[in-house]
Coordinates of C-alpha atoms and ligand atoms in Angstrom, one line a residue:
M359 CA 13.7 -0.1 10.2
S360 CA 14.9 -2.9 8.1
H361 CA 14.3 -1.6 4.6
Q362 CA 14.3 -5.1 3.0
D363 CA 11.1 -5.9 4.7
T364 CA 7.9 -5.0 2.8
P365 CA 5.6 -3.4 5.4
R366 CA 2.7 -5.8 5.9
Y367 CA 0.0 -3.4 5.1
L368 CA 1.3 -3.0 1.5
A369 CA -0.1 -6.4 0.8
A370 CA -3.3 -5.7 2.6
S371 CA -6.6 -4.8 0.9
P372 CA -6.8 -1.3 -0.6
A373 CA -8.9 1.5 1.1
P374 CA -12.5 1.0 0.4
G375 CA -14.5 3.4 -1.7
G376 CA -14.7 7.1 -0.8
L377 CA -14.1 9.7 -3.4
F378 CA -11.3 7.6 -4.9
A379 CA -11.0 4.6 -7.1
P380 CA -11.5 1.6 -4.9
R381 CA -8.2 0.0 -6.0
M382 CA -6.2 3.1 -4.9
R383 CA -3.8 2.3 -2.1
I384 CA -3.4 4.2 1.1
E385 CA 0.1 5.6 0.2
T386 CA -1.4 7.2 -2.9
L387 CA -4.6 8.4 -1.1
A388 CA -2.4 10.0 1.6
V389 CA -0.5 12.0 -1.0
H390 CA -3.4 13.0 -3.3
A391 CA -6.6 13.1 -1.2
G392 CA -7.8 16.7 -0.7
H393 CA -5.0 18.0 -2.9
A394 CA -5.3 20.2 -6.0
A395 CA -3.1 23.0 -7.4
D396 CA -4.4 26.4 -6.2
P397 CA -6.7 27.6 -9.1
S398 CA -5.8 31.3 -8.6
T399 CA -2.0 31.0 -8.6
G400 CA -1.1 27.5 -9.7
A401 CA 0.7 26.9 -6.4
V402 CA 1.2 23.1 -6.0
T403 CA 1.3 23.3 -2.2
P404 CA -2.0 24.8 -1.1
P405 CA -2.0 28.3 0.5
I406 CA -3.3 28.8 4.0
H407 CA -6.6 30.8 3.9
L408 CA -6.6 33.0 7.0
S409 CA -9.6 35.2 5.9
T410 CA -12.5 34.8 8.3
T411 CA -15.0 36.2 5.7
F412 CA -15.6 35.8 2.0
E413 CA -16.9 38.3 -0.6
R414 CA -20.6 38.1 -1.6
D415 CA -21.1 38.2 -5.4
L416 CA -23.5 40.7 -7.0
D417 CA -26.2 38.0 -7.4
G418 CA -25.9 37.4 -3.6
G419 CA -24.1 34.1 -3.9
F420 CA -20.5 33.1 -2.9
R421 CA -18.2 32.0 -5.7
A422 CA -16.6 29.1 -3.9
G423 CA -19.4 28.4 -1.4
H424 CA -17.5 29.9 1.6
V425 CA -19.3 32.6 3.7
Y426 CA -17.6 32.8 7.1
A427 CA -14.7 30.7 8.3
R428 CA -16.5 29.1 11.3
T429 CA -19.0 27.5 8.9
S430 CA -16.4 26.5 6.2
N431 CA -12.8 27.2 5.2
P432 CA -10.9 25.8 2.1
N433 CA -8.1 24.2 4.3
R434 CA -10.7 22.5 6.5
D435 CA -12.6 21.2 3.4
A436 CA -9.5 19.7 1.9
L437 CA -8.6 18.1 5.3
E438 CA -12.1 16.6 5.6
E439 CA -12.0 15.2 2.1
A440 CA -8.7 13.5 2.9
M441 CA -9.9 12.1 6.2
A442 CA -13.0 10.6 4.5
A443 CA -10.9 9.1 1.8
L444 CA -8.3 7.5 4.2
E445 CA -11.0 5.9 6.3
G446 CA -13.2 5.0 3.4
G447 CA -16.2 7.0 4.8
A448 CA -18.9 9.0 3.1
T449 CA -18.0 12.2 5.0
A450 CA -15.7 13.6 7.7
I451 CA -15.9 16.5 10.2
A452 CA -12.7 18.1 11.6
Y453 CA -12.5 19.5 15.1
G454 CA -10.1 21.6 17.2
S455 CA -9.0 18.5 19.2
G456 CA -9.7 14.8 19.6
S457 CA -11.6 15.6 22.7
A458 CA -13.9 18.0 20.8
A459 CA -14.6 15.2 18.3
T460 CA -15.6 12.9 21.2
M461 CA -17.8 15.6 22.7
S462 CA -19.7 16.0 19.4
V463 CA -20.6 12.4 19.4
F464 CA -22.0 12.6 22.9
Q465 CA -23.7 15.9 22.2
A466 CA -25.5 14.3 19.3
L467 CA -27.3 12.1 21.9
S468 CA -30.3 12.9 24.1
P469 CA -30.9 12.8 27.8
G470 CA -31.8 9.3 28.9
D471 CA -29.6 7.7 26.1
H472 CA -27.1 5.1 27.3
V473 CA -23.4 4.8 26.2
I474 CA -21.2 1.8 26.7
A475 CA -17.4 2.6 26.8
P476 CA -14.3 0.5 27.6
H477 CA -13.2 0.7 31.2
D478 CA -9.7 1.4 29.9
A479 CA -10.8 4.1 27.3
Y480 CA -8.7 7.2 26.9
Y481 CA -9.2 8.8 30.4
G482 CA -10.5 12.0 28.9
T483 CA -13.3 10.1 27.2
L484 CA -14.4 8.6 30.5
R485 CA -14.1 11.9 32.2
Q486 CA -16.4 13.5 29.7
L487 CA -19.0 10.8 30.4
R488 CA -18.6 11.1 34.2
E489 CA -18.0 14.8 34.7
I490 CA -19.8 16.5 31.8
F491 CA -22.5 14.3 30.3
A492 CA -23.9 12.6 33.5
R493 CA -25.3 16.1 34.4
W494 CA -27.0 16.2 31.0
G495 CA -28.8 12.9 31.7
L496 CA -26.5 10.7 29.5
E497 CA -26.0 7.3 31.2
H498 CA -23.1 5.1 30.7
D499 CA -21.4 1.8 31.7
A500 CA -17.7 1.3 31.5
V501 CA -16.8 -2.4 30.9
D502 CA -13.9 -4.6 29.9
M503 CA -14.6 -5.0 26.1
T504 CA -12.1 -7.9 25.7
D505 CA -15.1 -9.8 27.2
V506 CA -17.9 -9.4 24.6
D507 CA -20.4 -11.2 26.9
A508 CA -19.8 -8.6 29.6
V509 CA -20.7 -5.9 27.0
A510 CA -23.8 -7.9 26.0
R511 CA -24.9 -7.9 29.7
V512 CA -25.1 -4.1 29.8
V513 CA -26.6 -3.5 26.4
R514 CA -30.2 -2.2 26.8
P515 CA -32.9 -0.7 24.5
E516 CA -31.7 2.9 25.4
T517 CA -28.1 2.1 24.3
R518 CA -27.3 4.5 21.5
V519 CA -23.5 4.3 21.3
V520 CA -21.0 1.5 21.8
W521 CA -17.7 3.2 22.1
V522 CA -14.7 1.1 21.2
E523 CA -11.0 1.9 21.5
T524 CA -8.4 -0.5 20.1
P525 CA -5.5 -0.9 20.8
S526 CA -6.3 0.6 24.2
N527 CA -4.4 2.8 26.6
P528 CA -2.1 2.0 28.3
L529 CA -2.2 -1.8 28.2
V530 CA -2.4 -1.9 24.4
R531 CA -5.3 -4.3 24.6
V532 CA -7.1 -5.3 21.4
V533 CA -10.8 -5.9 21.1
D534 CA -12.9 -7.4 18.3
I535 CA -14.5 -4.5 16.4
A536 CA -16.7 -6.6 14.1
R537 CA -18.3 -8.5 17.1
L538 CA -18.8 -5.3 19.1
A539 CA -20.4 -3.6 16.0
D540 CA -22.7 -6.5 15.5
L541 CA -23.7 -6.4 19.2
A542 CA -24.4 -2.6 19.0
H543 CA -26.6 -3.1 15.9
T544 CA -28.8 -5.6 17.7
V545 CA -30.4 -2.6 19.6
G546 CA -29.9 -0.1 16.8
A547 CA -26.9 1.6 18.5
R548 CA -24.0 3.0 16.7
C549 CA -20.5 1.6 17.0
V550 CA -17.9 4.3 17.3
V551 CA -14.2 3.4 17.1
D552 CA -11.4 5.6 18.5
N553 CA -8.9 4.8 15.8
T554 CA -6.2 7.2 17.1
W555 CA -3.5 4.6 17.9
A556 CA -4.0 2.3 14.8
T557 CA -4.6 5.0 12.2
P558 CA -6.4 4.2 9.0
V559 CA -3.1 2.8 7.7
L560 CA -3.3 -0.2 10.1
Q561 CA -7.1 -0.5 10.8
R562 CA -10.3 0.5 8.9
P563 CA -13.2 0.2 11.4
L564 CA -15.8 1.2 8.9
G565 CA -15.0 -1.9 6.8
L566 CA -15.3 -4.0 9.9
G567 CA -18.9 -2.8 10.6
A568 CA -18.4 0.4 12.7
D569 CA -20.6 3.4 11.9
L570 CA -18.2 6.2 13.0
V571 CA -14.5 6.6 13.4
M572 CA -13.0 9.1 15.8
H573 CA -9.5 10.4 15.7
S574 CA -7.2 12.6 17.8
T575 CA -5.3 13.8 14.8
T576 CA -2.9 15.4 17.4
K577 CA -1.1 12.0 17.4
Y578 CA 0.1 10.0 14.3
L579 CA -1.9 11.9 11.7
G580 CA -0.3 15.2 12.5
G581 CA 2.8 13.2 13.4
H582 CA 5.1 15.9 14.5
S583 CA 3.8 16.9 18.0
D584 CA 3.0 20.4 16.7
L585 CA -0.8 20.6 16.3
L586 CA -4.0 19.7 18.1
G587 CA -6.9 18.3 16.1
G588 CA -9.7 15.8 16.0
A589 CA -12.0 14.2 13.4
I590 CA -15.1 12.1 13.0
V591 CA -15.4 10.0 9.8
A592 CA -18.9 8.6 9.1
K593 CA -19.8 5.6 7.0
S594 CA -22.9 7.4 5.8
D595 CA -24.6 10.8 6.1
G596 CA -27.8 11.3 8.1
D597 CA -29.4 13.1 11.0
F598 CA -26.8 12.0 13.5
V599 CA -23.9 13.3 11.4
E600 CA -25.9 16.5 10.9
R601 CA -26.1 17.0 14.6
M602 CA -22.3 16.5 14.9
R603 CA -21.8 19.1 12.2
L604 CA -23.9 21.5 14.2
T605 CA -21.5 21.2 17.1
Q606 CA -18.7 21.9 14.7
R607 CA -20.2 24.8 12.8
V608 CA -22.7 26.3 15.2
G609 CA -21.0 25.2 18.4
G610 CA -17.7 26.5 16.9
A611 CA -15.6 23.4 17.7
I612 CA -13.3 24.0 14.8
P613 CA -9.6 23.7 14.0
S614 CA -7.6 26.7 12.8
P615 CA -6.7 27.0 9.0
F616 CA -3.1 26.6 9.9
D617 CA -3.7 23.5 11.9
C618 CA -5.7 22.0 9.0
W619 CA -2.8 22.8 6.7
L620 CA -0.2 21.3 9.0
L621 CA -2.3 18.2 9.5
L622 CA -2.8 17.6 5.8
R623 CA 1.0 18.0 5.4
G624 CA 1.5 15.4 8.1
I625 CA -1.0 13.0 6.4
R626 CA 1.1 13.1 3.2
T627 CA 3.8 10.9 4.8
L628 CA 1.5 9.0 7.2
P629 CA 1.8 5.5 5.7
W630 CA 5.6 5.6 5.5
R631 CA 5.9 7.0 9.0
I632 CA 3.6 4.3 10.3
A633 CA 5.7 1.6 8.5
A634 CA 8.8 2.8 10.3
H635 CA 7.0 3.2 13.7
C636 CA 5.8 -0.4 13.4
S637 CA 9.1 -1.8 12.4
N638 CA 11.0 0.1 15.2
A639 CA 8.4 -0.9 17.8
M640 CA 8.6 -4.6 16.9
T641 CA 12.4 -4.5 17.2
V642 CA 12.3 -2.7 20.6
A643 CA 9.5 -4.9 21.9
R644 CA 11.5 -8.1 21.1
Y645 CA 14.5 -6.6 22.9
L646 CA 12.5 -5.6 26.0
E647 CA 10.9 -9.0 26.1
S648 CA 14.4 -10.5 26.4
N649 CA 15.5 -8.2 29.2
R650 CA 15.4 -9.6 32.7
A651 CA 14.5 -6.3 34.4
V652 CA 11.3 -6.2 32.5
E653 CA 8.4 -8.1 34.0
A654 CA 6.0 -7.8 31.0
V655 CA 5.9 -6.2 27.6
H656 CA 2.4 -5.2 26.2
Y657 CA 2.7 -5.1 22.4
P658 CA 0.2 -6.7 20.1
G659 CA 2.9 -7.8 17.7
L660 CA 4.3 -10.3 20.3
E661 CA 2.9 -13.8 20.2
S662 CA 2.6 -13.6 24.0
H663 CA 0.1 -10.7 23.8
S664 CA -3.5 -11.5 24.8
G665 CA -4.9 -9.7 21.7
H666 CA -2.3 -11.0 19.2
E667 CA -4.8 -13.2 17.3
I668 CA -7.4 -10.5 16.9
A669 CA -4.7 -8.0 15.9
M670 CA -3.5 -10.4 13.2
R671 CA -7.1 -10.4 11.8
Q672 CA -8.1 -6.8 12.2
M673 CA -4.9 -4.8 11.8
S674 CA -2.3 -4.9 9.0
D675 CA 0.6 -4.2 11.4
F676 CA 0.9 -3.6 15.2
G677 CA 1.6 0.1 15.6
G678 CA 4.2 2.2 17.5
M679 CA 2.8 2.1 21.0
M680 CA 3.7 -0.3 23.8
S681 CA 3.8 -0.4 27.6
I682 CA 6.1 -2.3 29.9
Q683 CA 6.0 -3.3 33.5
L684 CA 9.2 -3.4 35.4
H685 CA 10.4 -5.6 38.3
G686 CA 10.8 -3.3 41.4
G687 CA 7.5 -1.5 41.3
E688 CA 6.9 2.3 40.9
A689 CA 10.3 3.3 42.1
A690 CA 12.0 1.2 39.4
A691 CA 9.7 2.6 36.7
M692 CA 10.3 6.2 37.7
A693 CA 14.1 5.5 37.9
L694 CA 14.1 4.3 34.3
T695 CA 12.4 7.4 33.1
H696 CA 15.2 9.4 34.7
R697 CA 18.0 7.4 33.2
V698 CA 17.0 7.2 29.5
K699 CA 18.6 9.9 27.3
L700 CA 16.8 9.5 23.9
F701 CA 13.3 9.0 25.3
T702 CA 11.7 12.2 26.4
R703 CA 9.6 12.2 29.6
A704 CA 6.3 13.5 28.2
T705 CA 2.7 12.7 27.6
S706 CA 1.1 12.2 24.1
L707 CA 2.3 9.9 21.3
G708 CA 2.7 9.5 17.6
G709 CA 5.4 12.1 16.9
T710 CA 8.8 11.6 15.3
E711 CA 10.5 11.5 18.8
S712 CA 10.3 8.6 21.2
L713 CA 8.4 9.4 24.5
I714 CA 8.2 7.6 27.8
E715 CA 5.6 8.1 30.5
H716 CA 4.5 6.8 33.9
R717 CA 0.7 6.7 33.1
R718 CA -0.5 6.3 36.7
S719 CA 0.9 9.6 37.8
V720 CA -0.8 11.4 34.9
E721 CA -4.1 9.7 35.2
G722 CA -4.6 10.6 38.9
P723 CA -6.8 8.8 41.5
T724 CA -9.2 7.1 39.0
S725 CA -6.3 5.4 37.2
I726 CA -6.4 1.7 36.7
S727 CA -2.8 1.6 35.3
P728 CA -0.4 -0.6 37.2
E729 CA 2.1 1.4 39.3
N730 CA 5.2 -0.2 37.7
L731 CA 3.9 0.5 34.1
L732 CA 5.6 2.8 31.6
R733 CA 4.1 3.7 28.2
L734 CA 6.4 4.1 25.3
S735 CA 5.7 5.9 22.1
I736 CA 8.3 4.5 19.7
G737 CA 9.5 7.3 17.3
L738 CA 11.5 7.4 14.1
E739 CA 15.0 7.2 15.5
H740 CA 17.2 4.2 14.5
P741 CA 15.9 1.2 16.6
D742 CA 19.4 0.2 17.6
D743 CA 20.0 3.6 19.2
L744 CA 16.7 3.3 21.1
I745 CA 17.7 -0.2 22.3
E746 CA 21.1 1.0 23.4
D747 CA 19.5 3.8 25.4
L748 CA 17.1 1.4 27.1
D749 CA 19.8 -1.2 27.6
E750 CA 22.1 1.3 29.4
A751 CA 19.3 2.6 31.5
L752 CA 18.1 -0.9 32.5
R753 CA 21.6 -2.1 33.2
A754 CA 21.7 0.2 36.2
H755 CA 18.5 -1.4 37.4
Ligands
PLP1458 C1 -4.9 11.9 22.8 C2 -6.1 11.0 22.6 C3 -7.4 11.5 22.7 C4 -7.7 13.0 23.0 O1 -7.3 13.8 21.9 P1 -6.9 15.3 22.1 O2 -6.5 15.7 20.7 O3 -5.7 15.4 23.1 O4 -8.0 16.1 22.6 C5 -8.5 10.6 22.6 N1 -8.2 9.3 22.3 C6 -7.0 8.8 22.3 C7 -6.8 7.3 22.1 C8 -5.9 9.6 22.4 O5 -4.6 9.1 22.4

């Protein structure tokens, strides 16, 4: 990254409300939210509480409020406090994976309710709707949300959730959160935003009108490809949030204390990692755009990108994810994944290391990803090294 450039989000508005002073900036929140020296030892870095059960006092109470670790655990409490502060929400619920967080939203609905989801949503989200919740009477439509009128056409009185994912996977498309939230509210539905790719550093859906934010914390928030986690952050408490908490505590969809600890450790550096991911990705995207072997580069930071205008309004920078389409079809795309040396051929995203993946092969028969498309998660290496690696691999093209 070029260290002379001030990351764009530093000039953006501070995180709204939460437990912290409204003027506190996200770098400070990331370091301090959910953090306090351990009262029993003075340890500045928090201990990991592995105990599954907590001593009952003589009066029958529990001195720190914890009874049994499925119901609550100190590491999870600290993580939830930090997640709520980062997104500017009233409350957060941590889960064992992003998919469990998504499940808990759908499980809070009732048979006959209707969900609208993007046709290019994370494929696991659509699989849940198709293969799990259809049998429980939950109806859904999958539509192209870049066309708000198309969404308006499928909204009905039973619509309870409008699920939004932006930027999307794998075409990195950007949709207008504020307009979709307004549309959801016309029938009293909730707008839920999967904010995994943007992270609260770049995009705060609750401030744009969304009611709930979902995260796969496995990705940028953890940031080191070494934990699975998920979270829901809610703008306000209420019955719906209580039902999701039931899935977490009574359903047992919880993260381990160690994963909560690792995740909070990852969050401490999140804003600075994201600044470097964004800067690297912009540099790599400009290079790829200029390479003749590349048919298209999908990165919202490029003026040529269909969602660039909305991204300029709704995000403070453009993130570390992009996809490219190569001349020469699937064979050319596969060949590039074999020739690169720094990019690892693997699924997932948001870690320190750059990854490359042919999405269509991973997504299987229901995939709508083009066959010549590769998804790149741009890591924290020096961008010139990444460009040299891609340049050499593309020269053989
Ligand atoms: C990875 C991912 C998920 C699923 O999260 P898991 O932690 O793998 O269960 C959901 N949404 C998006 C956008 C993702 O990238």
